[in-house]
XYZ file of C-alpha atoms in Angstrom:
374
model
C 0.000 0.000 0.000
C 1.172 3.517 -0.802
C 0.038 6.427 1.361
C 1.219 9.936 2.245
C 1.452 11.214 5.832
C 1.538 14.966 6.459
C 3.430 16.596 9.339
C 4.442 20.064 10.506
C 8.073 21.154 9.965
C 10.047 23.641 12.069
C 13.191 24.658 10.124
C 15.797 26.971 11.657
C 16.835 30.282 10.043
C 19.504 28.742 7.790
C 17.144 25.981 6.661
C 14.396 28.542 6.051
C 16.705 30.459 3.693
C 17.619 27.265 1.822
C 13.952 26.283 1.540
C 13.097 29.644 -0.004
C 15.997 29.235 -2.442
C 14.740 25.764 -3.387
C 11.188 27.024 -3.961
C 12.582 29.760 -6.209
C 14.894 27.438 -8.154
C 12.124 24.895 -8.738
C 9.828 27.650 -10.006
C 12.642 29.059 -12.194
C 13.470 25.677 -13.759
C 9.800 24.940 -14.419
C 9.323 28.280 -16.195
C 12.544 27.916 -18.185
C 11.646 24.421 -19.424
C 8.115 25.536 -20.272
C 9.458 28.507 -22.252
C 11.890 26.171 -24.055
C 9.087 23.806 -25.051
C 6.875 26.628 -26.249
C 9.705 28.111 -28.345
C 10.441 24.752 -29.999
C 6.761 24.221 -30.711
C 6.423 27.656 -32.337
C 9.496 26.963 -34.497
C 8.422 23.515 -35.729
C 4.629 23.663 -35.394
C 4.172 23.211 -39.166
C 6.577 20.256 -39.354
C 5.326 17.511 -37.046
C 8.096 15.049 -37.952
C 10.809 17.571 -37.094
C 8.942 18.503 -33.913
C 8.980 14.886 -32.711
C 12.764 14.701 -33.157
C 13.500 17.776 -31.061
C 15.070 17.347 -27.618
C 13.848 19.562 -24.829
C 16.148 21.168 -22.269
C 16.811 19.335 -18.983
C 17.485 20.850 -15.528
C 21.184 19.956 -15.830
C 21.452 22.042 -19.016
C 20.738 25.237 -17.064
C 23.324 24.711 -14.310
C 26.191 25.907 -16.509
C 24.474 29.200 -17.234
C 23.004 29.545 -13.743
C 25.511 28.025 -11.275
C 23.376 29.008 -8.259
C 21.050 26.136 -9.181
C 23.693 23.773 -7.727
C 23.006 25.107 -4.223
C 19.671 23.286 -3.969
C 18.561 19.653 -4.115
C 19.017 18.322 -7.672
C 16.109 15.897 -7.249
C 13.788 18.831 -6.559
C 14.704 20.228 -9.975
C 14.256 16.809 -11.606
C 10.774 16.512 -10.107
C 9.909 19.940 -11.542
C 10.569 18.428 -14.971
C 8.292 15.477 -14.154
C 5.568 17.881 -13.033
C 5.826 19.756 -16.334
C 5.585 16.473 -18.273
C 2.485 15.563 -16.254
C 0.933 18.976 -16.973
C 1.401 18.409 -20.717
C -0.068 14.893 -20.533
C -3.099 16.179 -18.635
C -3.634 18.917 -21.215
C -3.506 16.480 -24.164
C -5.757 14.034 -22.296
C -8.332 16.700 -21.477
C -7.888 20.155 -23.111
C -10.444 21.648 -20.707
C -7.779 21.373 -17.972
C -5.841 24.096 -19.761
C -2.355 24.533 -21.197
C 0.535 24.552 -18.652
C 1.052 28.027 -17.195
C 4.110 29.833 -15.914
C 4.500 29.779 -12.140
C 4.227 33.067 -10.275
C 6.439 34.061 -7.344
C 3.544 35.505 -5.361
C 0.529 33.440 -6.462
C 1.775 29.888 -7.065
C 2.061 27.415 -4.206
C 5.536 27.118 -2.711
C 6.508 23.443 -2.715
C 9.002 20.923 -4.029
C 9.394 17.141 -4.029
C 12.551 15.148 -3.365
C 13.139 11.389 -3.523
C 14.660 9.014 -1.009
C 17.927 7.531 -2.264
C 19.560 5.045 0.109
C 18.339 6.757 3.253
C 18.683 10.411 2.256
C 15.209 10.854 3.762
C 14.851 9.180 7.143
C 13.501 9.744 10.631
C 16.305 10.272 13.149
C 14.012 10.228 16.191
C 10.506 11.307 17.197
C 11.410 14.999 16.747
C 13.888 15.013 13.841
C 13.853 14.097 10.150
C 16.819 13.983 7.762
C 16.304 15.713 4.414
C 18.666 16.242 1.447
C 20.649 19.519 1.672
C 18.660 20.597 4.757
C 20.132 17.854 6.981
C 18.309 17.470 10.323
C 14.999 19.349 10.579
C 12.582 19.472 13.523
C 9.281 17.705 12.863
C 6.024 17.328 14.797
C 5.493 13.556 14.515
C 1.924 13.450 15.827
C 1.452 9.903 14.462
C 3.921 7.154 13.654
C 4.572 5.825 10.172
C 3.452 2.212 9.552
C 5.879 -0.483 10.666
C 8.309 -1.726 7.986
C 7.287 1.196 5.740
C 9.738 2.390 3.088
C 9.953 6.131 2.497
C 9.650 6.829 -1.239
C 9.640 10.630 -1.390
C 8.839 13.798 0.529
C 7.072 16.988 -0.524
C 7.914 20.129 1.445
C 5.474 23.039 1.158
C 4.814 26.400 2.770
C 1.360 27.740 3.531
C 0.237 31.326 3.052
C 0.615 31.790 6.807
C 4.316 30.879 6.573
C 3.987 27.445 8.187
C 5.982 24.568 6.707
C 4.575 21.093 6.086
C 6.071 17.848 4.830
C 4.123 15.081 3.122
C 6.004 11.775 3.411
C 5.067 9.153 0.816
C 5.611 5.623 2.157
C 5.034 2.105 0.870
C 4.390 -0.999 2.948
C 2.795 -4.416 2.689
C -0.671 -4.435 4.156
C -2.762 -7.604 4.298
C -6.167 -6.297 3.193
C -8.981 -8.826 3.076
C -11.783 -7.847 0.657
C -15.140 -7.394 2.393
C -18.271 -8.661 0.652
C -20.984 -5.984 1.046
C -24.660 -6.726 1.632
C -27.751 -4.554 1.182
C -27.749 -3.817 4.927
C -24.064 -2.819 4.899
C -24.405 -0.559 1.829
C -25.354 3.099 2.008
C -26.179 5.675 -0.675
C -25.207 9.345 -0.379
C -27.011 12.072 -2.322
C -25.228 15.420 -2.619
C -26.898 18.247 -0.738
C -25.795 21.848 -1.043
C -27.143 22.711 2.392
C -26.197 19.722 4.548
C -23.293 18.066 2.636
C -25.338 14.954 1.810
C -28.514 13.035 2.590
C -28.083 9.280 3.007
C -30.414 6.413 2.175
C -31.466 6.205 5.827
C -32.906 9.749 5.677
C -30.187 11.314 7.831
C -27.591 13.999 7.133
C -24.507 15.304 8.985
C -25.776 18.923 8.974
C -22.552 20.517 7.731
C -21.936 23.771 9.690
C -20.820 25.814 6.610
C -17.574 27.089 8.121
C -16.856 29.596 5.357
C -20.268 31.223 5.763
C -19.675 31.495 9.517
C -16.367 33.285 8.942
C -17.507 35.336 5.952
C -18.359 38.522 7.870
C -14.973 38.545 9.629
C -13.193 37.776 6.365
C -14.907 40.691 4.592
C -13.830 43.046 7.334
C -10.184 41.916 7.322
C -9.953 41.753 3.524
C -11.313 45.294 3.324
C -8.495 46.392 5.624
C -5.975 44.527 3.470
C -7.148 46.292 0.310
C -6.410 49.668 1.918
C -2.847 48.812 2.947
C 0.001 50.113 0.811
C 1.594 47.392 -1.323
C 5.033 46.413 -0.102
C 4.519 47.855 3.387
C 4.964 45.940 6.660
C 1.403 46.711 7.709
C 0.110 45.085 4.511
C 2.138 41.941 5.233
C 0.771 41.823 8.800
C -2.781 42.171 7.506
C -2.161 39.543 4.824
C -1.124 37.139 7.592
C -4.377 37.817 9.474
C -6.474 37.057 6.374
C -4.399 33.947 5.602
C -4.872 32.629 9.141
C -8.637 33.070 8.886
C -8.724 31.110 5.629
C -6.476 28.444 7.138
C -8.815 28.069 10.116
C -11.796 27.524 7.793
C -9.835 24.891 5.837
C -8.800 23.083 9.036
C -12.359 23.111 10.410
C -13.710 21.691 7.162
C -11.055 18.962 6.973
C -11.600 17.943 10.597
C -15.361 17.693 10.102
C -15.033 15.684 6.871
C -12.427 13.349 8.392
C -14.779 12.560 11.285
C -17.785 11.993 9.011
C -15.862 9.825 6.516
C -14.331 7.741 9.322
C -17.756 6.954 10.804
C -19.134 5.954 7.403
C -16.078 3.833 6.518
C -16.256 1.977 9.847
C -20.018 1.336 9.770
C -20.565 0.314 6.109
C -18.931 -2.122 3.696
C -19.841 -0.204 0.540
C -20.682 3.437 -0.132
C -22.443 4.620 -3.302
C -22.293 8.207 -4.564
C -22.902 10.089 -7.805
C -19.957 11.065 -10.015
C -20.718 14.792 -9.944
C -18.738 17.554 -11.652
C -18.626 19.995 -8.739
C -16.455 22.470 -10.643
C -19.169 22.950 -13.269
C -21.858 23.084 -10.596
C -20.034 25.932 -8.864
C -20.082 27.969 -12.085
C -23.843 28.017 -12.449
C -27.065 28.700 -10.561
C -25.302 31.165 -8.200
C -24.009 28.247 -6.106
C -20.275 28.974 -6.220
C -19.762 29.759 -2.530
C -22.085 27.034 -1.278
C -20.562 24.362 -3.524
C -16.966 25.299 -2.736
C -17.707 25.494 0.992
C -19.539 22.168 0.918
C -16.472 19.905 0.618
C -18.297 16.950 -0.997
C -15.367 16.313 -3.365
C -12.973 16.180 -0.415
C -15.336 13.793 1.383
C -15.224 11.513 -1.665
C -11.389 11.413 -1.560
C -11.382 10.685 2.172
C -13.929 7.882 1.769
C -11.998 6.354 -1.119
C -8.784 5.689 0.779
C -10.407 4.954 4.155
C -12.657 2.302 2.623
C -9.765 0.833 0.588
C -7.674 0.453 3.767
C -10.365 -1.868 5.139
C -10.994 -3.811 1.934
C -14.274 -1.997 1.353
C -15.604 -0.290 -1.789
C -16.632 3.153 -2.973
C -19.025 2.912 -5.940
C -19.659 5.910 -8.186
C -22.665 5.928 -10.503
C -23.217 8.031 -13.614
C -24.085 11.674 -12.936
C -26.933 11.444 -15.472
C -28.651 8.628 -13.574
C -32.166 10.021 -12.766
C -31.992 9.303 -9.032
C -34.345 12.155 -8.087
C -36.985 11.391 -10.729
C -37.382 7.652 -10.071
C -39.791 6.363 -7.447
C -37.781 3.923 -5.319
C -40.957 1.964 -4.515
C -42.225 1.123 -8.011
C -39.649 2.543 -10.443
C -41.996 5.103 -12.042
C -40.111 8.053 -13.598
C -41.372 11.604 -13.094
C -40.047 13.554 -16.077
C -41.902 16.698 -15.013
C -40.048 17.037 -11.695
C -38.458 20.489 -11.343
C -35.483 21.459 -9.203
C -37.647 23.557 -6.862
C -39.914 20.606 -5.911
C -38.586 19.066 -2.676
C -41.426 16.518 -2.317
C -43.547 14.799 -4.932
C -46.197 12.067 -5.200
C -45.757 9.067 -7.470
C -48.575 8.829 -10.017
C -48.400 5.022 -10.125
C -48.217 3.899 -6.474
C -49.262 7.140 -4.736
C -46.213 7.272 -2.430
C -45.219 10.741 -1.199
C -41.469 11.069 -1.629
C -38.873 13.409 -0.191
C -36.669 14.387 -3.120
C -33.287 13.965 -1.391
C -34.099 10.791 0.548
C -35.637 9.195 -2.537
C -32.519 10.061 -4.562
C -30.227 8.575 -1.893
C -32.226 5.322 -1.856
C -32.117 5.104 -5.666
C -28.357 5.724 -5.600
C -27.975 2.872 -3.111
C -30.154 0.542 -5.241
C -28.148 1.363 -8.383
C -24.940 0.701 -6.478
C -26.278 -2.649 -5.279
C -27.120 -3.520 -8.879
C -23.529 -2.699 -9.947
C -22.185 -4.801 -7.064
C -24.463 -7.671 -8.011
C -26.374 -7.615 -4.726
C -29.976 -8.814 -5.013
């Protein structure tokens, strides 16, 4: 099994300087290689055969011209090249993702990835980790890595608040026994903008909407930030206040979703949800804030790995499946059902149905059909 564990890092002043240099060098190499690729494409765009034979610049090619690149971890620069290759593959696979963009010093996330080569990344003790170039760095090891786990790589990042984090990717052998789900141990979840989801047992977690709760304070602090002079110390102080507020909202949301997903993963053998495109949903019907604050996509990711760790399954059904329009009692389809109708009566069997609960039950039934459960 492969899994990443995230911890807090506490570098000293010298390590902080080297980390900032590494972030800058990784961003510089990424932009240089992207510019090189774009220039070659513009030169040979009309000759596809010649374009295929061209060789793109590598990180090592820039070290002669820019010797300061040798001060940082070479594997961090190599991983920048891999990230650029992945960005191109994603664009060709799905053009809607967008063409790779140049990284900005102030807007792009500060992070880099380095690989473990014969123990270059290792835990010294419960408070110290060894990293390439940085040597020994203080770490808050709030949970232990799995026994006999092999460290594959580490990603060091810095938040907007200035805090450092490390994500350690490890691999270990885990004996996972597949669990055979039944109808009783399967649950369906229907997305709900107001309460995160409604399940097939007619209950919901009543998501507190953390962003909405902090919105008034955020408006006030962001208004102050907009009035500060760019480049001043007061602006930086105010930026930190706004960043901490956003970070608190993110942490509250993650904590809530971790608790909810853990309860579901422990209590059910299979979970069925719709394969929704939340990004498109946020762009229409004036639901951007509610959809982005909801965290349903994050809940899906949490459920996926927590269920897999126990040999359980997460089933996704087609987003066009008419879960809301089908009567779960008799299967009658109500094509006239509008989005504003929260309850409706089946014309065939006369059952009065709650829209969300009915949809959750239909999602569960469709998932059971996919699983082959009678």
